[in-house]
Tab-separated table of C-alpha atoms in Angstrom:
chain	number	residue	atom	x	y	z
A	1	MET	CA	0.000	0.000	0.000
A	2	ASN	CA	1.291	3.455	-0.898
A	3	PHE	CA	0.658	5.460	2.273
A	4	LYS	CA	1.805	8.745	0.758
A	5	LYS	CA	-0.743	8.390	-2.067
A	6	LYS	CA	-3.458	7.430	0.407
A	7	GLY	CA	-2.656	10.551	2.448
A	8	GLU	CA	-2.883	12.692	-0.678
A	9	ILE	CA	-6.324	11.254	-1.398
A	10	LEU	CA	-7.450	12.005	2.169
A	11	ARG	CA	-6.179	15.594	1.941
A	12	ASN	CA	-8.095	16.107	-1.300
A	13	ASP	CA	-11.222	14.553	0.223
A	14	PHE	CA	-11.035	16.951	3.171
A	15	LYS	CA	-10.409	19.905	0.883
A	16	ASN	CA	-13.490	18.951	-1.152
A	17	LEU	CA	-15.502	18.511	2.044
A	18	VAL	CA	-14.575	22.011	3.235
A	19	TYR	CA	-15.397	23.582	-0.121
A	20	GLU	CA	-18.748	21.738	-0.326
A	21	TYR	CA	-19.543	22.808	3.231
A	22	MET	CA	-18.698	26.448	2.555
A	23	SER	CA	-20.728	26.338	-0.676
A	24	SER	CA	-23.749	25.155	1.319
A	25	LYS	CA	-23.596	27.979	3.888
A	26	ASP	CA	-25.285	31.323	3.164
A	27	GLU	CA	-22.807	33.159	5.379
A	28	CYS	CA	-19.973	31.971	3.096
A	29	ASN	CA	-21.571	33.526	0.008
A	30	ASN	CA	-19.093	35.971	-1.534
A	31	PHE	CA	-21.326	38.917	-0.543
A	32	ASN	CA	-21.785	37.831	3.071
A	33	LYS	CA	-19.641	38.037	6.198
A	34	GLY	CA	-18.002	34.586	5.987
A	35	MET	CA	-17.139	32.153	8.765
A	36	LYS	CA	-14.320	31.738	11.245
A	37	GLN	CA	-11.888	28.926	10.535
A	38	ALA	CA	-12.684	27.316	13.905
A	39	GLU	CA	-16.372	27.059	12.956
A	40	ILE	CA	-15.537	25.466	9.617
A	41	PHE	CA	-13.065	23.112	11.313
A	42	ARG	CA	-15.584	21.881	13.873
A	43	ASP	CA	-18.603	21.764	11.541
A	44	CYS	CA	-16.629	19.607	9.083
A	45	GLY	CA	-15.886	17.051	11.825
A	46	MET	CA	-12.127	17.633	12.026
A	47	ASP	CA	-12.036	18.313	15.773
A	48	TRP	CA	-10.909	15.318	17.838
A	49	GLY	CA	-11.810	17.123	21.076
A	50	GLU	CA	-9.467	18.095	23.858
A	51	LYS	CA	-6.526	15.686	24.076
A	52	GLU	CA	-3.477	15.761	26.311
A	53	ASN	CA	-0.837	18.023	24.709
A	54	CYS	CA	-3.180	18.610	21.751
A	55	THR	CA	-6.022	21.014	22.404
A	56	SER	CA	-8.738	21.622	19.855
A	57	SER	CA	-6.988	24.886	18.915
A	58	ASN	CA	-3.742	23.019	18.169
A	59	GLN	CA	-5.584	20.610	15.900
A	60	GLN	CA	-6.641	23.420	13.551
A	61	TYR	CA	-3.430	23.445	11.506
A	62	TRP	CA	-5.136	21.137	8.998
A	63	ILE	CA	-7.952	23.585	8.347
A	64	VAL	CA	-5.482	26.445	7.900
A	65	ALA	CA	-3.636	24.474	5.218
A	66	ILE	CA	-6.896	23.483	3.507
A	67	LEU	CA	-8.223	27.050	3.491
A	68	ARG	CA	-4.940	28.372	2.107
A	69	GLU	CA	-4.991	25.717	-0.646
A	70	LEU	CA	-8.530	26.724	-1.614
A	71	GLU	CA	-7.452	30.369	-1.540
A	72	GLU	CA	-4.512	29.609	-3.862
A	73	GLU	CA	-6.940	27.871	-6.224
A	74	GLY	CA	-9.031	31.069	-6.335
A	75	LYS	CA	-12.098	29.431	-4.789
A	76	ILE	CA	-12.276	31.271	-1.463
A	77	GLN	CA	-11.018	34.463	0.125
A	78	ARG	CA	-10.307	35.786	3.598
A	79	ASP	CA	-11.643	39.139	4.727
A	80	ASN	CA	-8.678	41.177	5.948
A	81	GLU	CA	-10.701	42.967	8.624
A	82	THR	CA	-12.825	40.185	10.109
A	83	LYS	CA	-10.425	37.316	9.290
A	84	LYS	CA	-13.468	35.260	8.203
A	85	TRP	CA	-13.495	33.030	5.128
A	86	ARG	CA	-16.015	33.116	2.273
A	87	LEU	CA	-16.373	32.017	-1.333
A	88	LYS	CA	-14.735	34.142	-3.975
């Protein structure tokens, strides 16, 4: 089994999940306020809960990478003032 390839597939699945989720939320419409990354993270089921040496806040590095990937692809944008994410 190619674990690196399997990980790549999982990353793409999560990226698609986040984009689908944001596309389904009115507040993520490109004319609306957007959502905080923590909300997106939790609503997409990525939060494992509080763990020793790994709080929920520490677990959010995945969502940051996913949001930045989607931003690079021109699909979403971050409001500079509110720091919330929305569709582009």
